[in-house]
Amino acid sequence: MTTAATPAHVVIDGFLGAARAGELMQFALEHESEFHQSRFYTAEREARVDTSVRDSSHLLELGPLRAAFAASVDVVLARLTSELNVCLPSETKKEIEMVRYGDGGFFKRHADAPPRPDGHDSVRALTLVYYFHALPKRFDGGELRLFSPDAGFADVAPVYDRLVAFPSTALHEVRPTRCASAFADGRFSINCWVRRPREGQSPSPSC
């Protein structure tokens, strides 16, 4: 970490417990063939694949694990919004995906809620990333680098059963991952975005 101000974020270790982290890994292995190359949204509001910007694969259909993960997020949501000073309505929408970074995988500097219209009636307000992987760990790197407005940054290691949360407007990147070629050797995570209505739409956030 640099000596500049630390970017706003919250880290919770032991978020789900080893048993549930293991269930996520088993689910990933059973659905390996359903992972597809990750996309990202451009300034033209279109999602596209460009491995020079983002090199990872993702799985959108998580079956019953999706509701279980969302429920776990709800338990800590009040704490996260308070510590990060993020306003949310009493009922929120959540986007959830499973992501794998293989050897050389990365995601260049970006924000999850860029200041532009995207055709949605809600906007990403809070980003949560939960880490899990095969045991023993088989990869290196893959740190989440969070940038602060004064050009400082903090690196968060992808530690097993760790949750990190930060405002979706924050600039961040995923540092390159190094691992063998087998699917199980990669860096796995659950990405969750908690959304709030756009300004001028109801319900209003409560702070």
mmCIF file of the C-alpha atoms, coordinates in Angstrom:
data_MODEL
# 
_entry.id   MODEL 
# 
loop_
_atom_site.group_PDB 
_atom_site.id 
_atom_site.type_symbol 
_atom_site.label_atom_id 
_atom_site.label_alt_id 
_atom_site.label_comp_id 
_atom_site.label_asym_id 
_atom_site.label_entity_id 
_atom_site.label_seq_id 
_atom_site.pdbx_PDB_ins_code 
_atom_site.Cartn_x 
_atom_site.Cartn_y 
_atom_site.Cartn_z 
_atom_site.occupancy 
_atom_site.B_iso_or_equiv 
_atom_site.pdbx_formal_charge 
_atom_site.auth_seq_id 
_atom_site.auth_comp_id 
_atom_site.auth_asym_id 
_atom_site.auth_atom_id 
_atom_site.pdbx_PDB_model_num 
ATOM 1   C CA . MET A 1 1   ? 0.000   0.000   0.000   1.00 0.00 ? 1   MET A CA 1 
ATOM 2   C CA . THR A 1 2   ? 1.190   3.512   -0.690  1.00 0.00 ? 2   THR A CA 1 
ATOM 3   C CA . THR A 1 3   ? 1.454   6.168   2.001   1.00 0.00 ? 3   THR A CA 1 
ATOM 4   C CA . ALA A 1 4   ? -1.508  8.075   0.519   1.00 0.00 ? 4   ALA A CA 1 
ATOM 5   C CA . ALA A 1 5   ? -5.023  7.779   1.919   1.00 0.00 ? 5   ALA A CA 1 
ATOM 6   C CA . THR A 1 6   ? -6.446  4.268   2.022   1.00 0.00 ? 6   THR A CA 1 
ATOM 7   C CA . PRO A 1 7   ? -9.428  3.788   -0.331  1.00 0.00 ? 7   PRO A CA 1 
ATOM 8   C CA . ALA A 1 8   ? -12.727 3.133   1.428   1.00 0.00 ? 8   ALA A CA 1 
ATOM 9   C CA . HIS A 1 9   ? -13.350 -0.582  1.789   1.00 0.00 ? 9   HIS A CA 1 
ATOM 10  C CA . VAL A 1 10  ? -14.387 -3.216  4.328   1.00 0.00 ? 10  VAL A CA 1 
ATOM 11  C CA . VAL A 1 11  ? -12.860 -6.692  4.649   1.00 0.00 ? 11  VAL A CA 1 
ATOM 12  C CA . ILE A 1 12  ? -14.650 -9.545  6.431   1.00 0.00 ? 12  ILE A CA 1 
ATOM 13  C CA . ASP A 1 13  ? -12.657 -12.753 6.839   1.00 0.00 ? 13  ASP A CA 1 
ATOM 14  C CA . GLY A 1 14  ? -14.472 -16.030 7.470   1.00 0.00 ? 14  GLY A CA 1 
ATOM 15  C CA . PHE A 1 15  ? -17.597 -14.639 5.794   1.00 0.00 ? 15  PHE A CA 1 
ATOM 16  C CA . LEU A 1 16  ? -19.342 -17.908 4.857   1.00 0.00 ? 16  LEU A CA 1 
ATOM 17  C CA . GLY A 1 17  ? -17.232 -20.542 6.580   1.00 0.00 ? 17  GLY A CA 1 
ATOM 18  C CA . ALA A 1 18  ? -15.151 -23.322 5.066   1.00 0.00 ? 18  ALA A CA 1 
ATOM 19  C CA . ALA A 1 19  ? -18.083 -25.671 4.423   1.00 0.00 ? 19  ALA A CA 1 
ATOM 20  C CA . ARG A 1 20  ? -20.026 -23.197 2.290   1.00 0.00 ? 20  ARG A CA 1 
ATOM 21  C CA . ALA A 1 21  ? -16.881 -22.029 0.526   1.00 0.00 ? 21  ALA A CA 1 
ATOM 22  C CA . GLY A 1 22  ? -16.275 -25.667 -0.346  1.00 0.00 ? 22  GLY A CA 1 
ATOM 23  C CA . GLU A 1 23  ? -19.812 -25.953 -1.734  1.00 0.00 ? 23  GLU A CA 1 
ATOM 24  C CA . LEU A 1 24  ? -19.131 -23.024 -4.047  1.00 0.00 ? 24  LEU A CA 1 
ATOM 25  C CA . MET A 1 25  ? -15.935 -24.631 -5.303  1.00 0.00 ? 25  MET A CA 1 
ATOM 26  C CA . GLN A 1 26  ? -17.691 -27.932 -5.909  1.00 0.00 ? 26  GLN A CA 1 
ATOM 27  C CA . PHE A 1 27  ? -20.448 -26.123 -7.802  1.00 0.00 ? 27  PHE A CA 1 
ATOM 28  C CA . ALA A 1 28  ? -17.845 -24.382 -9.976  1.00 0.00 ? 28  ALA A CA 1 
ATOM 29  C CA . LEU A 1 29  ? -16.182 -27.696 -10.832 1.00 0.00 ? 29  LEU A CA 1 
ATOM 30  C CA . GLU A 1 30  ? -19.497 -29.340 -11.687 1.00 0.00 ? 30  GLU A CA 1 
ATOM 31  C CA . HIS A 1 31  ? -20.424 -26.454 -14.015 1.00 0.00 ? 31  HIS A CA 1 
ATOM 32  C CA . GLU A 1 32  ? -17.034 -25.848 -15.648 1.00 0.00 ? 32  GLU A CA 1 
ATOM 33  C CA . SER A 1 33  ? -18.466 -26.204 -19.161 1.00 0.00 ? 33  SER A CA 1 
ATOM 34  C CA . GLU A 1 34  ? -20.971 -23.403 -18.488 1.00 0.00 ? 34  GLU A CA 1 
ATOM 35  C CA . PHE A 1 35  ? -18.379 -20.709 -17.794 1.00 0.00 ? 35  PHE A CA 1 
ATOM 36  C CA . HIS A 1 36  ? -18.098 -18.152 -20.606 1.00 0.00 ? 36  HIS A CA 1 
ATOM 37  C CA . GLN A 1 37  ? -15.622 -15.393 -21.382 1.00 0.00 ? 37  GLN A CA 1 
ATOM 38  C CA . SER A 1 38  ? -16.364 -12.319 -19.268 1.00 0.00 ? 38  SER A CA 1 
ATOM 39  C CA . ARG A 1 39  ? -17.616 -9.139  -20.902 1.00 0.00 ? 39  ARG A CA 1 
ATOM 40  C CA . PHE A 1 40  ? -17.446 -5.524  -19.793 1.00 0.00 ? 40  PHE A CA 1 
ATOM 41  C CA . TYR A 1 41  ? -19.503 -2.452  -20.596 1.00 0.00 ? 41  TYR A CA 1 
ATOM 42  C CA . THR A 1 42  ? -18.108 0.245   -22.831 1.00 0.00 ? 42  THR A CA 1 
ATOM 43  C CA . ALA A 1 43  ? -18.886 3.961   -23.060 1.00 0.00 ? 43  ALA A CA 1 
ATOM 44  C CA . GLU A 1 44  ? -21.244 3.039   -25.914 1.00 0.00 ? 44  GLU A CA 1 
ATOM 45  C CA . ARG A 1 45  ? -23.380 1.086   -23.383 1.00 0.00 ? 45  ARG A CA 1 
ATOM 46  C CA . GLU A 1 46  ? -22.591 -2.230  -25.040 1.00 0.00 ? 46  GLU A CA 1 
ATOM 47  C CA . ALA A 1 47  ? -21.126 -5.284  -23.360 1.00 0.00 ? 47  ALA A CA 1 
ATOM 48  C CA . ARG A 1 48  ? -18.263 -6.864  -25.255 1.00 0.00 ? 48  ARG A CA 1 
ATOM 49  C CA . VAL A 1 49  ? -15.399 -9.301  -24.863 1.00 0.00 ? 49  VAL A CA 1 
ATOM 50  C CA . ASP A 1 50  ? -11.901 -7.824  -25.039 1.00 0.00 ? 50  ASP A CA 1 
ATOM 51  C CA . THR A 1 51  ? -9.194  -9.883  -23.355 1.00 0.00 ? 51  THR A CA 1 
ATOM 52  C CA . SER A 1 52  ? -6.783  -6.937  -23.546 1.00 0.00 ? 52  SER A CA 1 
ATOM 53  C CA . VAL A 1 53  ? -9.013  -5.250  -20.939 1.00 0.00 ? 53  VAL A CA 1 
ATOM 54  C CA . ARG A 1 54  ? -10.597 -8.135  -19.029 1.00 0.00 ? 54  ARG A CA 1 
ATOM 55  C CA . ASP A 1 55  ? -9.434  -11.750 -19.181 1.00 0.00 ? 55  ASP A CA 1 
ATOM 56  C CA . SER A 1 56  ? -11.638 -13.997 -17.074 1.00 0.00 ? 56  SER A CA 1 
ATOM 57  C CA . SER A 1 57  ? -14.639 -16.294 -17.380 1.00 0.00 ? 57  SER A CA 1 
ATOM 58  C CA . HIS A 1 58  ? -17.930 -16.171 -15.542 1.00 0.00 ? 58  HIS A CA 1 
ATOM 59  C CA . LEU A 1 59  ? -21.018 -18.191 -14.636 1.00 0.00 ? 59  LEU A CA 1 
ATOM 60  C CA . LEU A 1 60  ? -24.342 -16.405 -14.198 1.00 0.00 ? 60  LEU A CA 1 
ATOM 61  C CA . GLU A 1 61  ? -26.670 -19.255 -13.220 1.00 0.00 ? 61  GLU A CA 1 
ATOM 62  C CA . LEU A 1 62  ? -25.866 -20.277 -9.648  1.00 0.00 ? 62  LEU A CA 1 
ATOM 63  C CA . GLY A 1 63  ? -29.039 -22.200 -8.787  1.00 0.00 ? 63  GLY A CA 1 
ATOM 64  C CA . PRO A 1 64  ? -29.930 -22.246 -5.068  1.00 0.00 ? 64  PRO A CA 1 
ATOM 65  C CA . LEU A 1 65  ? -26.491 -20.890 -4.173  1.00 0.00 ? 65  LEU A CA 1 
ATOM 66  C CA . ARG A 1 66  ? -27.547 -17.485 -5.463  1.00 0.00 ? 66  ARG A CA 1 
ATOM 67  C CA . ALA A 1 67  ? -30.344 -17.012 -2.924  1.00 0.00 ? 67  ALA A CA 1 
ATOM 68  C CA . ALA A 1 68  ? -28.140 -18.365 -0.139  1.00 0.00 ? 68  ALA A CA 1 
ATOM 69  C CA . PHE A 1 69  ? -25.360 -15.919 -0.949  1.00 0.00 ? 69  PHE A CA 1 
ATOM 70  C CA . ALA A 1 70  ? -27.789 -12.998 -1.243  1.00 0.00 ? 70  ALA A CA 1 
ATOM 71  C CA . ALA A 1 71  ? -29.192 -13.859 2.200   1.00 0.00 ? 71  ALA A CA 1 
ATOM 72  C CA . SER A 1 72  ? -25.683 -13.826 3.684   1.00 0.00 ? 72  SER A CA 1 
ATOM 73  C CA . VAL A 1 73  ? -25.078 -10.400 2.153   1.00 0.00 ? 73  VAL A CA 1 
ATOM 74  C CA . ASP A 1 74  ? -28.303 -9.084  3.680   1.00 0.00 ? 74  ASP A CA 1 
ATOM 75  C CA . VAL A 1 75  ? -27.015 -9.991  7.152   1.00 0.00 ? 75  VAL A CA 1 
ATOM 76  C CA . VAL A 1 76  ? -24.042 -7.616  6.844   1.00 0.00 ? 76  VAL A CA 1 
ATOM 77  C CA . LEU A 1 77  ? -25.522 -5.016  4.510   1.00 0.00 ? 77  LEU A CA 1 
ATOM 78  C CA . ALA A 1 78  ? -26.401 -2.488  7.214   1.00 0.00 ? 78  ALA A CA 1 
ATOM 79  C CA . ARG A 1 79  ? -22.848 -2.641  8.567   1.00 0.00 ? 79  ARG A CA 1 
ATOM 80  C CA . LEU A 1 80  ? -21.331 -2.196  5.108   1.00 0.00 ? 80  LEU A CA 1 
ATOM 81  C CA . THR A 1 81  ? -23.511 0.748   4.114   1.00 0.00 ? 81  THR A CA 1 
ATOM 82  C CA . SER A 1 82  ? -22.785 2.458   7.427   1.00 0.00 ? 82  SER A CA 1 
ATOM 83  C CA . GLU A 1 83  ? -19.020 2.003   7.294   1.00 0.00 ? 83  GLU A CA 1 
ATOM 84  C CA . LEU A 1 84  ? -18.796 2.929   3.622   1.00 0.00 ? 84  LEU A CA 1 
ATOM 85  C CA . ASN A 1 85  ? -21.372 5.749   3.791   1.00 0.00 ? 85  ASN A CA 1 
ATOM 86  C CA . VAL A 1 86  ? -23.447 4.254   0.954   1.00 0.00 ? 86  VAL A CA 1 
ATOM 87  C CA . CYS A 1 87  ? -27.185 5.016   0.862   1.00 0.00 ? 87  CYS A CA 1 
ATOM 88  C CA . LEU A 1 88  ? -29.560 2.219   -0.131  1.00 0.00 ? 88  LEU A CA 1 
ATOM 89  C CA . PRO A 1 89  ? -33.348 1.730   -0.086  1.00 0.00 ? 89  PRO A CA 1 
ATOM 90  C CA . SER A 1 90  ? -34.885 -0.792  2.301   1.00 0.00 ? 90  SER A CA 1 
ATOM 91  C CA . GLU A 1 91  ? -35.275 -3.265  -0.576  1.00 0.00 ? 91  GLU A CA 1 
ATOM 92  C CA . THR A 1 92  ? -32.409 -3.694  -3.002  1.00 0.00 ? 92  THR A CA 1 
ATOM 93  C CA . LYS A 1 93  ? -31.668 -5.468  -6.243  1.00 0.00 ? 93  LYS A CA 1 
ATOM 94  C CA . LYS A 1 94  ? -28.592 -7.662  -6.506  1.00 0.00 ? 94  LYS A CA 1 
ATOM 95  C CA . GLU A 1 95  ? -26.525 -8.865  -9.440  1.00 0.00 ? 95  GLU A CA 1 
ATOM 96  C CA . ILE A 1 96  ? -24.486 -11.979 -8.659  1.00 0.00 ? 96  ILE A CA 1 
ATOM 97  C CA . GLU A 1 97  ? -21.998 -13.907 -10.766 1.00 0.00 ? 97  GLU A CA 1 
ATOM 98  C CA . MET A 1 98  ? -19.215 -16.444 -10.248 1.00 0.00 ? 98  MET A CA 1 
ATOM 99  C CA . VAL A 1 99  ? -15.877 -15.536 -11.826 1.00 0.00 ? 99  VAL A CA 1 
ATOM 100 C CA . ARG A 1 100 ? -12.683 -17.447 -12.546 1.00 0.00 ? 100 ARG A CA 1 
ATOM 101 C CA . TYR A 1 101 ? -9.301  -15.930 -13.400 1.00 0.00 ? 101 TYR A CA 1 
ATOM 102 C CA . GLY A 1 102 ? -6.872  -18.360 -15.016 1.00 0.00 ? 102 GLY A CA 1 
ATOM 103 C CA . ASP A 1 103 ? -3.181  -17.987 -15.710 1.00 0.00 ? 103 ASP A CA 1 
ATOM 104 C CA . GLY A 1 104 ? -2.497  -14.405 -16.774 1.00 0.00 ? 104 GLY A CA 1 
ATOM 105 C CA . GLY A 1 105 ? -6.081  -13.352 -16.046 1.00 0.00 ? 105 GLY A CA 1 
ATOM 106 C CA . PHE A 1 106 ? -6.684  -9.718  -15.065 1.00 0.00 ? 106 PHE A CA 1 
ATOM 107 C CA . PHE A 1 107 ? -9.134  -6.794  -15.282 1.00 0.00 ? 107 PHE A CA 1 
ATOM 108 C CA . LYS A 1 108 ? -7.716  -3.347  -15.967 1.00 0.00 ? 108 LYS A CA 1 
ATOM 109 C CA . ARG A 1 109 ? -8.608  -0.264  -13.935 1.00 0.00 ? 109 ARG A CA 1 
ATOM 110 C CA . HIS A 1 110 ? -12.323 0.539   -14.066 1.00 0.00 ? 110 HIS A CA 1 
ATOM 111 C CA . ALA A 1 111 ? -15.389 1.483   -11.996 1.00 0.00 ? 111 ALA A CA 1 
ATOM 112 C CA . ASP A 1 112 ? -18.493 -0.693  -11.657 1.00 0.00 ? 112 ASP A CA 1 
ATOM 113 C CA . ALA A 1 113 ? -20.829 2.330   -11.678 1.00 0.00 ? 113 ALA A CA 1 
ATOM 114 C CA . PRO A 1 114 ? -19.427 4.793   -14.210 1.00 0.00 ? 114 PRO A CA 1 
ATOM 115 C CA . PRO A 1 115 ? -21.198 8.181   -14.313 1.00 0.00 ? 115 PRO A CA 1 
ATOM 116 C CA . ARG A 1 116 ? -23.215 7.564   -17.486 1.00 0.00 ? 116 ARG A CA 1 
ATOM 117 C CA . PRO A 1 117 ? -26.707 6.325   -18.428 1.00 0.00 ? 117 PRO A CA 1 
ATOM 118 C CA . ASP A 1 118 ? -26.887 2.615   -19.285 1.00 0.00 ? 118 ASP A CA 1 
ATOM 119 C CA . GLY A 1 119 ? -30.582 2.077   -19.893 1.00 0.00 ? 119 GLY A CA 1 
ATOM 120 C CA . HIS A 1 120 ? -31.298 0.660   -16.416 1.00 0.00 ? 120 HIS A CA 1 
ATOM 121 C CA . ASP A 1 121 ? -33.656 2.162   -13.821 1.00 0.00 ? 121 ASP A CA 1 
ATOM 122 C CA . SER A 1 122 ? -31.112 1.369   -11.096 1.00 0.00 ? 122 SER A CA 1 
ATOM 123 C CA . VAL A 1 123 ? -27.383 1.848   -10.625 1.00 0.00 ? 123 VAL A CA 1 
ATOM 124 C CA . ARG A 1 124 ? -24.725 -0.194  -8.883  1.00 0.00 ? 124 ARG A CA 1 
ATOM 125 C CA . ALA A 1 125 ? -24.082 1.318   -5.464  1.00 0.00 ? 125 ALA A CA 1 
ATOM 126 C CA . LEU A 1 126 ? -22.075 -1.285  -3.564  1.00 0.00 ? 126 LEU A CA 1 
ATOM 127 C CA . THR A 1 127 ? -19.628 -3.889  -4.875  1.00 0.00 ? 127 THR A CA 1 
ATOM 128 C CA . LEU A 1 128 ? -18.857 -7.060  -2.925  1.00 0.00 ? 128 LEU A CA 1 
ATOM 129 C CA . VAL A 1 129 ? -16.276 -9.676  -3.879  1.00 0.00 ? 129 VAL A CA 1 
ATOM 130 C CA . TYR A 1 130 ? -16.081 -13.029 -2.086  1.00 0.00 ? 130 TYR A CA 1 
ATOM 131 C CA . TYR A 1 131 ? -13.048 -15.279 -2.581  1.00 0.00 ? 131 TYR A CA 1 
ATOM 132 C CA . PHE A 1 132 ? -12.814 -19.065 -2.622  1.00 0.00 ? 132 PHE A CA 1 
ATOM 133 C CA . HIS A 1 133 ? -10.577 -21.586 -4.364  1.00 0.00 ? 133 HIS A CA 1 
ATOM 134 C CA . ALA A 1 134 ? -9.373  -25.162 -4.386  1.00 0.00 ? 134 ALA A CA 1 
ATOM 135 C CA . LEU A 1 135 ? -7.450  -26.341 -1.333  1.00 0.00 ? 135 LEU A CA 1 
ATOM 136 C CA . PRO A 1 136 ? -4.544  -26.195 -1.083  1.00 0.00 ? 136 PRO A CA 1 
ATOM 137 C CA . LYS A 1 137 ? -4.307  -22.886 -2.942  1.00 0.00 ? 137 LYS A CA 1 
ATOM 138 C CA . ARG A 1 138 ? -2.892  -23.291 -6.449  1.00 0.00 ? 138 ARG A CA 1 
ATOM 139 C CA . PHE A 1 139 ? -2.454  -19.712 -7.697  1.00 0.00 ? 139 PHE A CA 1 
ATOM 140 C CA . ASP A 1 140 ? -0.518  -16.548 -6.950  1.00 0.00 ? 140 ASP A CA 1 
ATOM 141 C CA . GLY A 1 141 ? -1.358  -12.903 -7.545  1.00 0.00 ? 141 GLY A CA 1 
ATOM 142 C CA . GLY A 1 142 ? -4.886  -11.828 -8.405  1.00 0.00 ? 142 GLY A CA 1 
ATOM 143 C CA . GLU A 1 143 ? -4.973  -9.039  -5.822  1.00 0.00 ? 143 GLU A CA 1 
ATOM 144 C CA . LEU A 1 144 ? -7.797  -6.515  -5.910  1.00 0.00 ? 144 LEU A CA 1 
ATOM 145 C CA . ARG A 1 145 ? -6.232  -3.058  -6.198  1.00 0.00 ? 145 ARG A CA 1 
ATOM 146 C CA . LEU A 1 146 ? -8.440  -0.214  -4.965  1.00 0.00 ? 146 LEU A CA 1 
ATOM 147 C CA . PHE A 1 147 ? -7.568  3.373   -5.905  1.00 0.00 ? 147 PHE A CA 1 
ATOM 148 C CA . SER A 1 148 ? -8.262  6.458   -3.805  1.00 0.00 ? 148 SER A CA 1 
ATOM 149 C CA . PRO A 1 149 ? -8.974  9.917   -5.306  1.00 0.00 ? 149 PRO A CA 1 
ATOM 150 C CA . ASP A 1 150 ? -5.533  11.210  -4.277  1.00 0.00 ? 150 ASP A CA 1 
ATOM 151 C CA . ALA A 1 151 ? -3.775  8.530   -6.366  1.00 0.00 ? 151 ALA A CA 1 
ATOM 152 C CA . GLY A 1 152 ? -3.097  6.207   -3.456  1.00 0.00 ? 152 GLY A CA 1 
ATOM 153 C CA . PHE A 1 153 ? -4.087  2.561   -3.593  1.00 0.00 ? 153 PHE A CA 1 
ATOM 154 C CA . ALA A 1 154 ? -4.539  -0.528  -1.449  1.00 0.00 ? 154 ALA A CA 1 
ATOM 155 C CA . ASP A 1 155 ? -4.118  -4.152  -2.504  1.00 0.00 ? 155 ASP A CA 1 
ATOM 156 C CA . VAL A 1 156 ? -6.506  -6.736  -1.020  1.00 0.00 ? 156 VAL A CA 1 
ATOM 157 C CA . ALA A 1 157 ? -5.325  -10.341 -1.294  1.00 0.00 ? 157 ALA A CA 1 
ATOM 158 C CA . PRO A 1 158 ? -7.836  -12.955 -2.522  1.00 0.00 ? 158 PRO A CA 1 
ATOM 159 C CA . VAL A 1 159 ? -7.819  -14.891 0.743   1.00 0.00 ? 159 VAL A CA 1 
ATOM 160 C CA . TYR A 1 160 ? -10.033 -17.977 1.090   1.00 0.00 ? 160 TYR A CA 1 
ATOM 161 C CA . ASP A 1 161 ? -13.479 -17.173 2.591   1.00 0.00 ? 161 ASP A CA 1 
ATOM 162 C CA . ARG A 1 162 ? -12.835 -13.411 2.535   1.00 0.00 ? 162 ARG A CA 1 
ATOM 163 C CA . LEU A 1 163 ? -15.404 -10.775 1.559   1.00 0.00 ? 163 LEU A CA 1 
ATOM 164 C CA . VAL A 1 164 ? -14.344 -7.290  0.506   1.00 0.00 ? 164 VAL A CA 1 
ATOM 165 C CA . ALA A 1 165 ? -16.842 -4.472  -0.093  1.00 0.00 ? 165 ALA A CA 1 
ATOM 166 C CA . PHE A 1 166 ? -16.396 -0.986  -1.547  1.00 0.00 ? 166 PHE A CA 1 
ATOM 167 C CA . PRO A 1 167 ? -18.484 1.709   -3.267  1.00 0.00 ? 167 PRO A CA 1 
ATOM 168 C CA . SER A 1 168 ? -19.200 0.793   -6.879  1.00 0.00 ? 168 SER A CA 1 
ATOM 169 C CA . THR A 1 169 ? -17.975 4.218   -8.005  1.00 0.00 ? 169 THR A CA 1 
ATOM 170 C CA . ALA A 1 170 ? -14.461 3.403   -6.781  1.00 0.00 ? 170 ALA A CA 1 
ATOM 171 C CA . LEU A 1 171 ? -11.775 2.762   -9.367  1.00 0.00 ? 171 LEU A CA 1 
ATOM 172 C CA . HIS A 1 172 ? -10.221 -0.680  -9.029  1.00 0.00 ? 172 HIS A CA 1 
ATOM 173 C CA . GLU A 1 173 ? -8.483  -3.437  -10.942 1.00 0.00 ? 173 GLU A CA 1 
ATOM 174 C CA . VAL A 1 174 ? -7.662  -7.138  -10.648 1.00 0.00 ? 174 VAL A CA 1 
ATOM 175 C CA . ARG A 1 175 ? -3.934  -7.779  -10.768 1.00 0.00 ? 175 ARG A CA 1 
ATOM 176 C CA . PRO A 1 176 ? -2.631  -10.633 -12.966 1.00 0.00 ? 176 PRO A CA 1 
ATOM 177 C CA . THR A 1 177 ? -3.137  -14.169 -11.689 1.00 0.00 ? 177 THR A CA 1 
ATOM 178 C CA . ARG A 1 178 ? -0.498  -16.876 -12.049 1.00 0.00 ? 178 ARG A CA 1 
ATOM 179 C CA . CYS A 1 179 ? -1.481  -20.552 -11.973 1.00 0.00 ? 179 CYS A CA 1 
ATOM 180 C CA . ALA A 1 180 ? -1.333  -23.835 -13.870 1.00 0.00 ? 180 ALA A CA 1 
ATOM 181 C CA . SER A 1 181 ? -3.756  -24.436 -16.734 1.00 0.00 ? 181 SER A CA 1 
ATOM 182 C CA . ALA A 1 182 ? -6.232  -26.753 -14.981 1.00 0.00 ? 182 ALA A CA 1 
ATOM 183 C CA . PHE A 1 183 ? -9.646  -25.196 -14.350 1.00 0.00 ? 183 PHE A CA 1 
ATOM 184 C CA . ALA A 1 184 ? -9.514  -25.948 -10.606 1.00 0.00 ? 184 ALA A CA 1 
ATOM 185 C CA . ASP A 1 185 ? -6.195  -24.128 -10.226 1.00 0.00 ? 185 ASP A CA 1 
ATOM 186 C CA . GLY A 1 186 ? -7.660  -20.669 -10.871 1.00 0.00 ? 186 GLY A CA 1 
ATOM 187 C CA . ARG A 1 187 ? -8.709  -17.732 -8.709  1.00 0.00 ? 187 ARG A CA 1 
ATOM 188 C CA . PHE A 1 188 ? -12.449 -17.911 -8.033  1.00 0.00 ? 188 PHE A CA 1 
ATOM 189 C CA . SER A 1 189 ? -14.830 -15.318 -6.642  1.00 0.00 ? 189 SER A CA 1 
ATOM 190 C CA . ILE A 1 190 ? -18.447 -14.344 -6.300  1.00 0.00 ? 190 ILE A CA 1 
ATOM 191 C CA . ASN A 1 191 ? -19.083 -10.805 -7.511  1.00 0.00 ? 191 ASN A CA 1 
ATOM 192 C CA . CYS A 1 192 ? -22.183 -9.144  -6.093  1.00 0.00 ? 192 CYS A CA 1 
ATOM 193 C CA . TRP A 1 193 ? -23.478 -5.678  -6.943  1.00 0.00 ? 193 TRP A CA 1 
ATOM 194 C CA . VAL A 1 194 ? -26.154 -4.097  -4.787  1.00 0.00 ? 194 VAL A CA 1 
ATOM 195 C CA . ARG A 1 195 ? -28.181 -1.619  -6.835  1.00 0.00 ? 195 ARG A CA 1 
ATOM 196 C CA . ARG A 1 196 ? -30.194 1.468   -5.889  1.00 0.00 ? 196 ARG A CA 1 
ATOM 197 C CA . PRO A 1 197 ? -32.717 3.469   -7.960  1.00 0.00 ? 197 PRO A CA 1 
ATOM 198 C CA . ARG A 1 198 ? -31.337 6.233   -10.115 1.00 0.00 ? 198 ARG A CA 1 
ATOM 199 C CA . GLU A 1 199 ? -31.836 9.789   -8.882  1.00 0.00 ? 199 GLU A CA 1 
ATOM 200 C CA . GLY A 1 200 ? -35.399 10.954  -9.356  1.00 0.00 ? 200 GLY A CA 1 
ATOM 201 C CA . GLN A 1 201 ? -36.825 7.434   -9.144  1.00 0.00 ? 201 GLN A CA 1 
ATOM 202 C CA . SER A 1 202 ? -38.494 5.845   -6.131  1.00 0.00 ? 202 SER A CA 1 
ATOM 203 C CA . PRO A 1 203 ? -38.063 4.484   -3.562  1.00 0.00 ? 203 PRO A CA 1 
ATOM 204 C CA . SER A 1 204 ? -35.602 7.010   -2.150  1.00 0.00 ? 204 SER A CA 1 
ATOM 205 C CA . PRO A 1 205 ? -32.518 5.668   -0.370  1.00 0.00 ? 205 PRO A CA 1 
ATOM 206 C CA . SER A 1 206 ? -32.562 5.843   3.408   1.00 0.00 ? 206 SER A CA 1 
ATOM 207 C CA . CYS A 1 207 ? -29.291 6.795   5.097   1.00 0.00 ? 207 CYS A CA 1 
# 
